[in-house]
Short mmCIF file of C-alpha atoms in Angstrom, two decimals:
data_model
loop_
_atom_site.label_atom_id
_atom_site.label_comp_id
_atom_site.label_asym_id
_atom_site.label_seq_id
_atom_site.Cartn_x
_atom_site.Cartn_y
_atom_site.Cartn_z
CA UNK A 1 -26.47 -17.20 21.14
CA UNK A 2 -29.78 -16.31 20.18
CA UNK A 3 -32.70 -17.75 17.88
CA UNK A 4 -30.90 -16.24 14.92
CA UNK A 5 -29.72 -18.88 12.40
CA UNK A 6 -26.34 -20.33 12.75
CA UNK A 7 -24.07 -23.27 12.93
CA UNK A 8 -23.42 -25.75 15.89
CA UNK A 9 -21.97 -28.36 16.98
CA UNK A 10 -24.22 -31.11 18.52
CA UNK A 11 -23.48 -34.77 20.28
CA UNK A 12 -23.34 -37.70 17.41
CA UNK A 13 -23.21 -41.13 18.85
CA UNK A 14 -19.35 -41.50 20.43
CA UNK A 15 -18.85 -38.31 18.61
CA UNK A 16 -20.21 -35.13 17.61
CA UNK A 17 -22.29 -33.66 14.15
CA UNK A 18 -21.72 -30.12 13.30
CA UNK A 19 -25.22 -28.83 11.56
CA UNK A 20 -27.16 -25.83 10.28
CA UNK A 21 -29.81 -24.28 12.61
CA UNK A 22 -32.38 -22.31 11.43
CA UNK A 23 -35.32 -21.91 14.17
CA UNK A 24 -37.44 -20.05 11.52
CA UNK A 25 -37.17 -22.66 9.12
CA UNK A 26 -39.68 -25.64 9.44
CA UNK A 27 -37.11 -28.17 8.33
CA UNK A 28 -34.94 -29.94 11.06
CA UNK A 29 -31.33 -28.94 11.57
CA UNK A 30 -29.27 -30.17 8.44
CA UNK A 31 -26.19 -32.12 9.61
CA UNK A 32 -23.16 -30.58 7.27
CA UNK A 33 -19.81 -32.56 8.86
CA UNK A 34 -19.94 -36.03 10.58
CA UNK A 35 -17.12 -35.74 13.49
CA UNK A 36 -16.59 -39.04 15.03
CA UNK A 37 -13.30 -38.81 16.60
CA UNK A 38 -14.72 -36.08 18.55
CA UNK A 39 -14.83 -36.33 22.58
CA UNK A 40 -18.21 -33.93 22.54
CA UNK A 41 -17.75 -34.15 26.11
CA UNK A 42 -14.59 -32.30 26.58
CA UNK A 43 -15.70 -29.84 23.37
CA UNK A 44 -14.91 -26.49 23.89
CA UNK A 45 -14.35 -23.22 21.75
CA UNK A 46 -11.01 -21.61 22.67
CA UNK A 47 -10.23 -18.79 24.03
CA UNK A 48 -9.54 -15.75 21.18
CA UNK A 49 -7.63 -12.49 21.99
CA UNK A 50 -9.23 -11.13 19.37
CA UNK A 51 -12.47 -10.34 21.95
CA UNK A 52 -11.04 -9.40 24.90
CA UNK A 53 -12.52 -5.91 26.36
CA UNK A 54 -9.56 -3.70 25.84
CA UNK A 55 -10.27 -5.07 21.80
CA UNK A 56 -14.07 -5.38 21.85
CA UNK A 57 -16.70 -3.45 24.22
CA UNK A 58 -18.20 -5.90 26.34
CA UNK A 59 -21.85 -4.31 26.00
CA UNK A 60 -21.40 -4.74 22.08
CA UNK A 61 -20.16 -8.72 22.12
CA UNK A 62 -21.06 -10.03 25.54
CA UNK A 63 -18.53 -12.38 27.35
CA UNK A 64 -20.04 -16.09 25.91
CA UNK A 65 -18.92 -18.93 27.98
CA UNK A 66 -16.56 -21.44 26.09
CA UNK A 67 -19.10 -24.11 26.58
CA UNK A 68 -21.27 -22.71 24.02
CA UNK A 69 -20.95 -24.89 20.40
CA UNK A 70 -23.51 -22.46 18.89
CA UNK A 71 -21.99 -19.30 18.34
CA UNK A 72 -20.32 -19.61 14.40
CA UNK A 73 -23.20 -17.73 12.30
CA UNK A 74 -23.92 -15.76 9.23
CA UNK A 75 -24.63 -11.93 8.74
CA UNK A 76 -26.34 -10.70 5.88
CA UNK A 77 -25.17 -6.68 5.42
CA UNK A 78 -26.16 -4.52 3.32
CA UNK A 79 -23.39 -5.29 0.62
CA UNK A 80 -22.54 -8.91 1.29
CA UNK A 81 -23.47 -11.70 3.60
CA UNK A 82 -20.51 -13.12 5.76
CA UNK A 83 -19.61 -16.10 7.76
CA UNK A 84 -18.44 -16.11 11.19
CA UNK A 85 -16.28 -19.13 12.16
CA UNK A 86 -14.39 -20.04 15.86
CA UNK A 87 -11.72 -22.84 16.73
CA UNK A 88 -12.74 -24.97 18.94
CA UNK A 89 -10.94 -28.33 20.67
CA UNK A 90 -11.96 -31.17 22.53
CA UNK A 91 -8.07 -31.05 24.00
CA UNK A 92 -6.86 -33.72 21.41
CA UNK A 93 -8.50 -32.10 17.95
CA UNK A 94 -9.00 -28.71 16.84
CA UNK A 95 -12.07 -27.86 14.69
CA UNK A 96 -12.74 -24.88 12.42
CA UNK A 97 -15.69 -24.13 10.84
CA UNK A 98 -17.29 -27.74 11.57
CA UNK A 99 -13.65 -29.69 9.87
CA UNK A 100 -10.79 -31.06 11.70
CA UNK A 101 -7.54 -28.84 11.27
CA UNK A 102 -5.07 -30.75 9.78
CA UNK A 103 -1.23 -30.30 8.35
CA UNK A 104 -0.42 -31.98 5.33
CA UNK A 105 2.05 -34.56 4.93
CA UNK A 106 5.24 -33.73 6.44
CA UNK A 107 4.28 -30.95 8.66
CA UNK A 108 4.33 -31.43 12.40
CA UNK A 109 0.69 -32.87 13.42
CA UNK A 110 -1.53 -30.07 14.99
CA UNK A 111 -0.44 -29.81 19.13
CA UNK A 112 -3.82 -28.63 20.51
CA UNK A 113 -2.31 -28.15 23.99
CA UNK A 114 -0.43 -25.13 22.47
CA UNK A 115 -2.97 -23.69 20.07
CA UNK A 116 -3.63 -20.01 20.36
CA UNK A 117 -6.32 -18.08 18.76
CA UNK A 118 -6.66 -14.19 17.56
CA UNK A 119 -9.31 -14.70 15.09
CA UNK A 120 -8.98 -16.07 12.14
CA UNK A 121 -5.13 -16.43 12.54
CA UNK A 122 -3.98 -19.17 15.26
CA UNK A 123 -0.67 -20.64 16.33
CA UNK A 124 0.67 -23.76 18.25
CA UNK A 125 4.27 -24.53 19.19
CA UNK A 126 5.17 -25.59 15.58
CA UNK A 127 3.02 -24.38 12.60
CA UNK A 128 0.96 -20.78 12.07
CA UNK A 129 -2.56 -21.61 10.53
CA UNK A 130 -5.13 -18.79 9.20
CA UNK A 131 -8.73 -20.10 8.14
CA UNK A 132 -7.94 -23.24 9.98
CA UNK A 133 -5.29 -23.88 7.25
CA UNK A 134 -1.51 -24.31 8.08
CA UNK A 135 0.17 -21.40 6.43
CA UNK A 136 4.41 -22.21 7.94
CA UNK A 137 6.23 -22.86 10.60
CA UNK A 138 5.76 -20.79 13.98
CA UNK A 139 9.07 -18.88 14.61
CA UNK A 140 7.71 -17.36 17.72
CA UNK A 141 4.76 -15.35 17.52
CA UNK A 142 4.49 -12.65 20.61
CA UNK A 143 1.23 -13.24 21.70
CA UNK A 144 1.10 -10.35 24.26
CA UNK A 145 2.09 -7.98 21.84
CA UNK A 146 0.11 -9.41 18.65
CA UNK A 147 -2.98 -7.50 17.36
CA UNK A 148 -4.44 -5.33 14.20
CA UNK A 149 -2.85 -2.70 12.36
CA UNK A 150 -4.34 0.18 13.82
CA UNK A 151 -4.87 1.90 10.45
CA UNK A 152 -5.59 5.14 11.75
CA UNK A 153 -8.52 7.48 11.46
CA UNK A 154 -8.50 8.22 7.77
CA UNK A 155 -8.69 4.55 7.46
CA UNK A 156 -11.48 2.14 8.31
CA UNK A 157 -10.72 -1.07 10.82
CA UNK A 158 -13.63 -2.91 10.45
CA UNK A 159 -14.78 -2.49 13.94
CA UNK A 160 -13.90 -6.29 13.91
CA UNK A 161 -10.68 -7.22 15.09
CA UNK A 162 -11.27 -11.32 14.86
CA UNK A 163 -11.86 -10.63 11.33
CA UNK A 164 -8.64 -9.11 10.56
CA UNK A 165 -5.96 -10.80 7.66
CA UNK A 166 -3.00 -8.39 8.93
CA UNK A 167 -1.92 -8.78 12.42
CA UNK A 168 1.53 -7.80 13.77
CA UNK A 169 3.59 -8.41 17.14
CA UNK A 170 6.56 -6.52 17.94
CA UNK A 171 8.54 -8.41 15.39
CA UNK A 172 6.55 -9.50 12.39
CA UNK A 173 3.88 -8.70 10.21
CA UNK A 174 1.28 -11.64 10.10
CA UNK A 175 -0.43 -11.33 6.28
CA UNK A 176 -3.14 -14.24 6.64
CA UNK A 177 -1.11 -15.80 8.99
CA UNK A 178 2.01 -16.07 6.96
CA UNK A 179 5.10 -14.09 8.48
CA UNK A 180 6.58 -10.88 7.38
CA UNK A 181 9.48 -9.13 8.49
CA UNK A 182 9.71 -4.91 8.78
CA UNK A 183 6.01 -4.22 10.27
CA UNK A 184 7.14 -0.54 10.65
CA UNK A 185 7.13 -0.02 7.10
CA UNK A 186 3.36 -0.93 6.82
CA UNK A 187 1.79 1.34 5.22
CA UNK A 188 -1.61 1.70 4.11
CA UNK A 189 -2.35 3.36 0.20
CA UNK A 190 -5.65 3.22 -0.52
CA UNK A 191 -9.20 1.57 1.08
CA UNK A 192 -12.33 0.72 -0.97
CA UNK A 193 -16.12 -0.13 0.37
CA UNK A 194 -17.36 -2.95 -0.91
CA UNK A 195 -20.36 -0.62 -0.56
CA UNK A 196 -20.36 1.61 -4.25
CA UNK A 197 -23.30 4.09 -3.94
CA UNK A 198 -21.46 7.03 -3.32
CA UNK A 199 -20.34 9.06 -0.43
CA UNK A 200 -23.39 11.34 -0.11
CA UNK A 201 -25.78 8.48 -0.53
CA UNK A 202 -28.17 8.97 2.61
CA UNK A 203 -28.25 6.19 5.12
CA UNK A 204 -30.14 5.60 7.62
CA UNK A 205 -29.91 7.94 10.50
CA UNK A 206 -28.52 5.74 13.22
CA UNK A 207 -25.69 4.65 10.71
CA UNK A 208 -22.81 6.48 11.87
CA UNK A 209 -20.40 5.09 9.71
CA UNK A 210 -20.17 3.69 5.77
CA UNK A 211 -20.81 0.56 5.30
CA UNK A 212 -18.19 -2.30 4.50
CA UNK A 213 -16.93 -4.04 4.05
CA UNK A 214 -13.29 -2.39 2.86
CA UNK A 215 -10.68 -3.71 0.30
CA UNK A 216 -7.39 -2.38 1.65
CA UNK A 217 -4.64 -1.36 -0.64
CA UNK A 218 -1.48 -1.24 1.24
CA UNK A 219 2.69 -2.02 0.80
CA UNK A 220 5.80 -2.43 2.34
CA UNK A 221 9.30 -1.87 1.56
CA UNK A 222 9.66 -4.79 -0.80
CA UNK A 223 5.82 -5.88 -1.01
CA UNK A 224 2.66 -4.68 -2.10
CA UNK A 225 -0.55 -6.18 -0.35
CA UNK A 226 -4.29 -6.32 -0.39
CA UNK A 227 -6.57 -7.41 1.84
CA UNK A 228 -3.82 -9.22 3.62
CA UNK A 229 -2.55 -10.84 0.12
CA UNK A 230 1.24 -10.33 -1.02
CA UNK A 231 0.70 -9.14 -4.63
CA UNK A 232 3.32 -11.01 -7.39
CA UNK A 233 4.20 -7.11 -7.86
CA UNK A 234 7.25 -4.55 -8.46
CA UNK A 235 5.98 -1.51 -5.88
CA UNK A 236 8.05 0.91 -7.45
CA UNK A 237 6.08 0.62 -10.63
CA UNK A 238 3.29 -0.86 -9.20
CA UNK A 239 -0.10 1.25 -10.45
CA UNK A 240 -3.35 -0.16 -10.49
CA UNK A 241 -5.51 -0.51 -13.57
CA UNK A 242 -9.03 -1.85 -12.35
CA UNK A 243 -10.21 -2.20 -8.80
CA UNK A 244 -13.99 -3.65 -8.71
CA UNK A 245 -13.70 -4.39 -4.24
CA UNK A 246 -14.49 -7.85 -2.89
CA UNK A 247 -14.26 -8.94 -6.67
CA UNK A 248 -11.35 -8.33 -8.97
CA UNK A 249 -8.21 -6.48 -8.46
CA UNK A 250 -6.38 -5.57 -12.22
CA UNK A 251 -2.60 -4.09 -12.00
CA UNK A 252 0.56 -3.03 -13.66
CA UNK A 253 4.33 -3.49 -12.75
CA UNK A 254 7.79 -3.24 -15.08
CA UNK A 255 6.52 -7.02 -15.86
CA UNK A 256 3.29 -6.45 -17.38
CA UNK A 257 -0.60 -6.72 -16.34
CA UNK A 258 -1.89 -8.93 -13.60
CA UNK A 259 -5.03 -9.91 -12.71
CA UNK A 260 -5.68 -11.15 -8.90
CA UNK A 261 -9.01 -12.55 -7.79
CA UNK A 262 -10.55 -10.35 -4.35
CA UNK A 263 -13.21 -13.64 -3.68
CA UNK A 264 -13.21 -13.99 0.08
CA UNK A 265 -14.25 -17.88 1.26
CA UNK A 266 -16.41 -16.66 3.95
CA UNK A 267 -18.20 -14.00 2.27
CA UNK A 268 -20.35 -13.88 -0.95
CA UNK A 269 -19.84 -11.46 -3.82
CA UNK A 270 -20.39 -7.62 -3.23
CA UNK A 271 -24.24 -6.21 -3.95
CA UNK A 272 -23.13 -3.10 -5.26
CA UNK A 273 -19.59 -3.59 -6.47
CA UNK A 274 -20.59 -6.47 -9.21
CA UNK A 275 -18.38 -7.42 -11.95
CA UNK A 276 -21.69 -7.69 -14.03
CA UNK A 277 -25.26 -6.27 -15.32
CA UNK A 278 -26.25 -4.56 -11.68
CA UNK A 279 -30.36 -3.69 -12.39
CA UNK A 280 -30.56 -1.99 -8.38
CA UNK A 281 -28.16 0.88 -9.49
CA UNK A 282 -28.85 3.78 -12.02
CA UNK A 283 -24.75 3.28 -12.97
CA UNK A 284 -22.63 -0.15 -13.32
CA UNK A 285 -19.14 0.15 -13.47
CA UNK A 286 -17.89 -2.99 -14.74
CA UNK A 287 -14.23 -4.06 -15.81
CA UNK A 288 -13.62 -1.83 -18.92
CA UNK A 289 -17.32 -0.01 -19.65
CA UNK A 290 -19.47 2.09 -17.65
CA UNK A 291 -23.25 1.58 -18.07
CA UNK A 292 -26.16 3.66 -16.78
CA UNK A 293 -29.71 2.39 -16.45
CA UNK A 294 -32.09 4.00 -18.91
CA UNK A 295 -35.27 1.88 -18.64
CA UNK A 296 -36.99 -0.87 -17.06
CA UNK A 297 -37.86 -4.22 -18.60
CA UNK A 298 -40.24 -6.15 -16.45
CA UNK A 299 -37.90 -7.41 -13.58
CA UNK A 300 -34.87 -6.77 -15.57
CA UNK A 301 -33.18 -3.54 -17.24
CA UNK A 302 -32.30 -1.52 -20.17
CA UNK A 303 -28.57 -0.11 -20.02
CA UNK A 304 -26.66 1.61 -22.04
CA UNK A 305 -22.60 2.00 -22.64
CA UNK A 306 -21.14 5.59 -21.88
CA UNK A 307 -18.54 5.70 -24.15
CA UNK A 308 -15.22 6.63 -23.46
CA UNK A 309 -14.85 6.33 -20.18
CA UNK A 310 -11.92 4.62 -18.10
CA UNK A 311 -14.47 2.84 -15.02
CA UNK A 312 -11.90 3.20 -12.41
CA UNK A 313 -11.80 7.11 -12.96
CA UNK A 314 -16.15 6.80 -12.79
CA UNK A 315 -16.39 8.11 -9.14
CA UNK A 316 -19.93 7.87 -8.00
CA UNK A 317 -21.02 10.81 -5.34
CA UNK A 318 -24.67 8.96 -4.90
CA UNK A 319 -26.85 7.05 -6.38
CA UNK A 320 -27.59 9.42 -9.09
CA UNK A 321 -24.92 11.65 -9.60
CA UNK A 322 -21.00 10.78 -10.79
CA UNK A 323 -17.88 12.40 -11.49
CA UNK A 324 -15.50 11.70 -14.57
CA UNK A 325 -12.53 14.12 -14.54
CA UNK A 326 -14.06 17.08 -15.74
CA UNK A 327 -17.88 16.51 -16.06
CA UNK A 328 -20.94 15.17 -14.06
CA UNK A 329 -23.30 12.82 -14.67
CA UNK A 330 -26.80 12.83 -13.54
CA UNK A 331 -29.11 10.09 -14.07
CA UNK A 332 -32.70 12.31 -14.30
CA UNK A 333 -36.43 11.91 -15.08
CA UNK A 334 -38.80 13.98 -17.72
CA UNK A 335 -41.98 15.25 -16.46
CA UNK A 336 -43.31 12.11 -18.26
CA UNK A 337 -41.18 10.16 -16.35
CA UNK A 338 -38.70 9.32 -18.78
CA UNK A 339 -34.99 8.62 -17.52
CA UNK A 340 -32.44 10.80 -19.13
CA UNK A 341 -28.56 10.82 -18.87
CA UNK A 342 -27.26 14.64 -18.39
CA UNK A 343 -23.66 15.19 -18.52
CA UNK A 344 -22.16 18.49 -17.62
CA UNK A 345 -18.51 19.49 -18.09
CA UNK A 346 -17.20 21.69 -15.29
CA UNK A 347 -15.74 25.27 -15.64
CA UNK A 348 -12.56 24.47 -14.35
CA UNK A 349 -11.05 20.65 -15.03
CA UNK A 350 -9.34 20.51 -11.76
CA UNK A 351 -12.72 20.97 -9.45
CA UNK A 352 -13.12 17.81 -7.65
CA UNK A 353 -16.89 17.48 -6.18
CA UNK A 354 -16.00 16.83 -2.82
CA UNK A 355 -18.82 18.62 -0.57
CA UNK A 356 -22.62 19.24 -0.72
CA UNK A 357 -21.68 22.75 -1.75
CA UNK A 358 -19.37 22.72 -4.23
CA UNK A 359 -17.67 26.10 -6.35
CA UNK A 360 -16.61 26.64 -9.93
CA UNK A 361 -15.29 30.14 -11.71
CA UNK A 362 -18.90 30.75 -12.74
CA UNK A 363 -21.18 27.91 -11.07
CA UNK A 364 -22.33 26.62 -8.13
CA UNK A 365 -23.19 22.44 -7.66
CA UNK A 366 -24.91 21.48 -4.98
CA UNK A 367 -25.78 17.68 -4.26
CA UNK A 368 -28.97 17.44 -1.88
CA UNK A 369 -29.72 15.04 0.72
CA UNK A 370 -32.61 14.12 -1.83
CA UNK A 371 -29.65 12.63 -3.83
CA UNK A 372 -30.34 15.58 -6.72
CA UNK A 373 -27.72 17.57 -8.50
CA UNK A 374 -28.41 21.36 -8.59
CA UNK A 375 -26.15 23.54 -10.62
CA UNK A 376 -26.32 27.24 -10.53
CA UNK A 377 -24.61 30.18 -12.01
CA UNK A 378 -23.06 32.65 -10.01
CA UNK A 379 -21.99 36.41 -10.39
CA UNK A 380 -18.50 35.92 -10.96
CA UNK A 381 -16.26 33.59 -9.03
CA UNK A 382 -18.13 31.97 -6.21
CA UNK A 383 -16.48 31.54 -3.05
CA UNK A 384 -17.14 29.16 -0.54
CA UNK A 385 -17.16 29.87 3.48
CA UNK A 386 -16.65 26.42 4.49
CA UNK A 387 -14.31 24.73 2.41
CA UNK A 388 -14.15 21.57 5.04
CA UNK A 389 -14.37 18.24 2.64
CA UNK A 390 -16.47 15.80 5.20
CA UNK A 391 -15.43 12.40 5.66
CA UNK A 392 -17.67 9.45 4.46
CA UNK A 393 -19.43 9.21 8.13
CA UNK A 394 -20.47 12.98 8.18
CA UNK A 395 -21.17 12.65 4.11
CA UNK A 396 -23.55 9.54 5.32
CA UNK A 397 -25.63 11.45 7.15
CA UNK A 398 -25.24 15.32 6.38
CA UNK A 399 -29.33 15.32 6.31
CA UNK A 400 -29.18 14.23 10.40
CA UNK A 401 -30.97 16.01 13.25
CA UNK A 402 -28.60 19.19 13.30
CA UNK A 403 -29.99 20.68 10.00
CA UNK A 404 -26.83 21.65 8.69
CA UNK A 405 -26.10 24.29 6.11
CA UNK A 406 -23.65 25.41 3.76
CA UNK A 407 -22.12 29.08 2.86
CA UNK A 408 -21.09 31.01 0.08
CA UNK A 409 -20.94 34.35 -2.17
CA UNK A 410 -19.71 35.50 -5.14
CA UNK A 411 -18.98 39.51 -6.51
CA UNK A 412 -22.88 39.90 -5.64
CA UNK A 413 -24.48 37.84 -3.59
CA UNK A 414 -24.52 35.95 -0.57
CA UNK A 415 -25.93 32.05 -0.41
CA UNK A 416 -27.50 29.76 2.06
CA UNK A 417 -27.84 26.14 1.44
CA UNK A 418 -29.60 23.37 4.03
CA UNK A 419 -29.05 20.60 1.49
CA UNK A 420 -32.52 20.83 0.23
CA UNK A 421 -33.42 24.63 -0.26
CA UNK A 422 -30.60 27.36 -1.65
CA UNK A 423 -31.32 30.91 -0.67
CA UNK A 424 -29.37 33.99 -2.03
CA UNK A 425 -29.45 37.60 -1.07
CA UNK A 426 -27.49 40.38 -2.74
CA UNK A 427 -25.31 42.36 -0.04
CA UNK A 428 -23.22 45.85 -0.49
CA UNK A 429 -20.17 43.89 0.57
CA UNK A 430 -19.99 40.12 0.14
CA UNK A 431 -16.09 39.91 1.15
CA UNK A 432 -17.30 40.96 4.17
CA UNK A 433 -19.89 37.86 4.55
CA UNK A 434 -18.48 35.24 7.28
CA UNK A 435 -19.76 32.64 9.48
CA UNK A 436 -20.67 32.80 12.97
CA UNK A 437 -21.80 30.55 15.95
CA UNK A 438 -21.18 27.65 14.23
CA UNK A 439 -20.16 24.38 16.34
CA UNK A 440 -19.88 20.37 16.09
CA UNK A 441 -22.14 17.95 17.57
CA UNK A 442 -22.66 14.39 17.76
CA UNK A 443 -25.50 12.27 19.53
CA UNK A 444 -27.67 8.89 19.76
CA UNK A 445 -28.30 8.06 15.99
CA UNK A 446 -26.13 10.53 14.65
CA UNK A 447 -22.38 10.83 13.30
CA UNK A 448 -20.62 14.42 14.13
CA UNK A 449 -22.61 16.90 12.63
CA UNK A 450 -22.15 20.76 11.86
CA UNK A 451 -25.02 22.69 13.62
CA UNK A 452 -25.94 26.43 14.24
CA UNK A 453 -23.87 29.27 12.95
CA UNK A 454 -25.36 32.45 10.96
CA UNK A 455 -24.06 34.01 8.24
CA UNK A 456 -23.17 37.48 8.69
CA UNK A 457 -23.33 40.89 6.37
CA UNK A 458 -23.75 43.72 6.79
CA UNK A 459 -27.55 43.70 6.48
CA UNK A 460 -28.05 41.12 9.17
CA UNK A 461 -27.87 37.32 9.69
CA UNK A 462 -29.31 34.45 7.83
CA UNK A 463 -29.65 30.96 8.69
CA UNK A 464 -31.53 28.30 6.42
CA UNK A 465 -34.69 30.64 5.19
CA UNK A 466 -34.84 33.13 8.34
CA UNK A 467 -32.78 36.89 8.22
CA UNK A 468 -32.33 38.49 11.24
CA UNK A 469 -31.82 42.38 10.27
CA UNK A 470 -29.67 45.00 12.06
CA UNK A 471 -30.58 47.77 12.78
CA UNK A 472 -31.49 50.11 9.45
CA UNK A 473 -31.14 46.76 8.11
CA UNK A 474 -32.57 45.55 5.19
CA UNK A 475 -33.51 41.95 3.81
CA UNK A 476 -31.86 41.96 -0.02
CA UNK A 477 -33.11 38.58 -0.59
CA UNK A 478 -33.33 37.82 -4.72
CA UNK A 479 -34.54 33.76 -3.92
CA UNK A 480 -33.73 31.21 -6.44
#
């Protein structure tokens, strides 16, 4: 490990002291568990299939050799700070996160000569344990078969397979290490970041993914689960009612309303999914209200109800802007510096913003990589020329290296937009205005991007702010 803080296990006398080690703190390491029954000799952490290469690339987590009693730490990320833990055994005793692992009464004693590990889920030749707790009896768990649900791309993993609360073999599902029959039926319904700032929230450029991490909403036949939890829960009439991630979970089923707590024991509450008065974000949606910011108090913060609204249907694009249904809100500032809330209901109800360029019957919205809503109006229905809804990575970081832009026209005109700057020239004959050149590329620092590509008419090409004429050509440009 390196000099960043973490937790260790250390020799104690006959046995061994697991403590807190902070190199930048000028305090000494603070012992947290007393282990005497500990041979510190014969310590080692086990083995987890949960980091082998084919799992984990070696260049990201480097092969550590067993030996090493340092390497359970803590992460702060951006939206929560999270513990890492590992088993470890001395051959007799098996340790988790600086505690012996033991079964309660009437369970067969822990057999460390058998114990497994694949992250946080473990096994010996009687009992399954998850968190270092004893969750039922082992029926046989296929260890060279067991791994993650690979959700698939529209999903998010993690990137972390030894965090991971649903595992599955060829037989079972494992949901936080308790056993589930019919893993084919697995099926994931819905994921939420922990991270609530919007899709088109900029991050920073060598991001190339949103940050977690994710609540996952998921069922099978008979069950509905989250985060690797088996819900109390009818799924045929299961809907959900309230869905604040890493915090609160509110649903609805033929038997009535349930609430189910999201806490996780090795991470702290979400930064920007709080189930209460958030200052650092312009809107707070909280359990049954939506609040914006409107001024600033010192070090804390004015806010004000929007009435009427249902928070779970309060979709934030970025940190200023939000859809409800069928109107925006923007979250602006007065020449004087005084914050306004502007709400704007759409042309057409069923227009989901969805893109940086986005169309309406008689409007255009664009939301810049400056985090600004722009609306427009447009001669007649405007029509866009890439319709492609990016996913959250591409959303990320739309303002990247590759300057892309956006396309459009309506009955009159043609549009440009680089996500800072729309341009719009009137053509003869927009339906004939279509895109050419452009590609996809990706690179060091940067998700996928769209790059190049002109538009064409039959005056010339455009691209960002430059027009290209043909010949007898002639630049139409009305700017806005």
């Amino acid at each position: 490990m390196d000099s960043t803080p973490h937790y260790a296990y250390q020799k104690q006398g006959k046995g061994a002291v697991y403590i807190w080690d902070d190199e930048y703190s000028e305090e000494m390491a603070a012992p947290l568990n007393y282990l005497p029954d500990i041979n510190f000799s014969r310590l080692r952490r086990l083995p987890d299939l949960a980091k082998t290469p084919d799992k984990q690339p070696s260049e990201w987590y480097p092969d550590i050799p067993l030996t090493e009693l340092n390497t359970d730490f803590i992460v702060e990320g951006e939206n929560t700070t999270r513990s890492y833990f590992s088993y470890h055994s001395d051959g007799r005793h098996v340790l988790w996160a600086g505690k012996l692992v033991r079964n309660p009464p009437g369970a067969p004693p822990v057999h460390a000569a058998t114990f497994h590990v694949f992250g946080r889920f473990a096994a010996d030749k009687d009992s399954l344990y998850f968190d270092g707790v004893r969750t039922e009896a082992n029926e046989g768990v296929d260890f060279a078969t067991l791994n993650e649900i690979n959700a698939g791309a529209s999903w998010h993993n993690g990137y972390e397979p030894e965090q991971a609360t649903v595992l599955r073999d060829k037989h079972y599902l494992y949901l936080r290490g308790h056993r589930v029959e019919n893993p084919d039926s697995y099926t994931i319904t819905a994921q939420k970041s922990w991270d609530q700032r919007g899709k088109f929230t900029p991050f920073y450029p060598c991001i190339n993914s949103p940050y977690g991490p994710w609540d996952t909403l998921a069922h099978t036949a008979d069950r509905m689960i989250i985060n690797g939890h088996v819900l109390d829960a009818d799924v045929e009439s299961f809907s959900v009612i309230r869905w604040l991630p890493g915090t609160l979970f509110i649903y609805r089923d033929k038997n009535g309303v349930k609430r189910f707590s999201l806490r996780e024991q090795n991470a702290e509450l979400p930064r920007h999914a709080l189930d209460r008065k958030d200052c650092s974000a312009p809107f707070n949606m909280l359990e049954n209200k939506v609040t914006w910011r409107k001024a600033w108090n010192g070090n804390s913060c004015e806010t004000e109800i929007i009435p009427g609204l249902d928070p779970e249907q309060f979709h934030l694009l970025n940190g200023q802007v939000a859809q409800y249904q069928d109107r925006l809100y923007s979250v602006k500032r007065t020449v004087f510096g005084e914050t306004y809330l502007d709400m704007i209901t759409l042309d057409d109800p069923q227009v989901i913003i969805d893109k940086r360029f986005n169309a309406d019957k008689q409007h255009g919205y664009l939301l810049t990589t400056s985090g600004e809503l722009v609306v427009f109006n447009s001669d007649g229905p405007l029509v866009l020329l890439d319709k492609e809804v990016p996913r959250e990575r591409e959303a990320h970081t739309e303002d990247g290296q590759y300057r892309p832009n956006w396309f459009a026209h309506d009955n009159r005109y043609v549009y440009v937009f680089d996500g800072m700057q729309l341009y719009r020239y009137a053509t003869v004959w927009p339906l004939y205005a279509h895109i050419e050149g452009q590609h996809y590329q990706s690179g060091y620092g940067s998700a996928l991007s769209k790059t190049g590509g002109s538009l064409v008419t039959l005056e010339g090409r455009y691209f960002h702010d430059v027009f290209e004429p043909n010949k007898n050509g002639k630049n139409l440009r009305d700017g806005l």
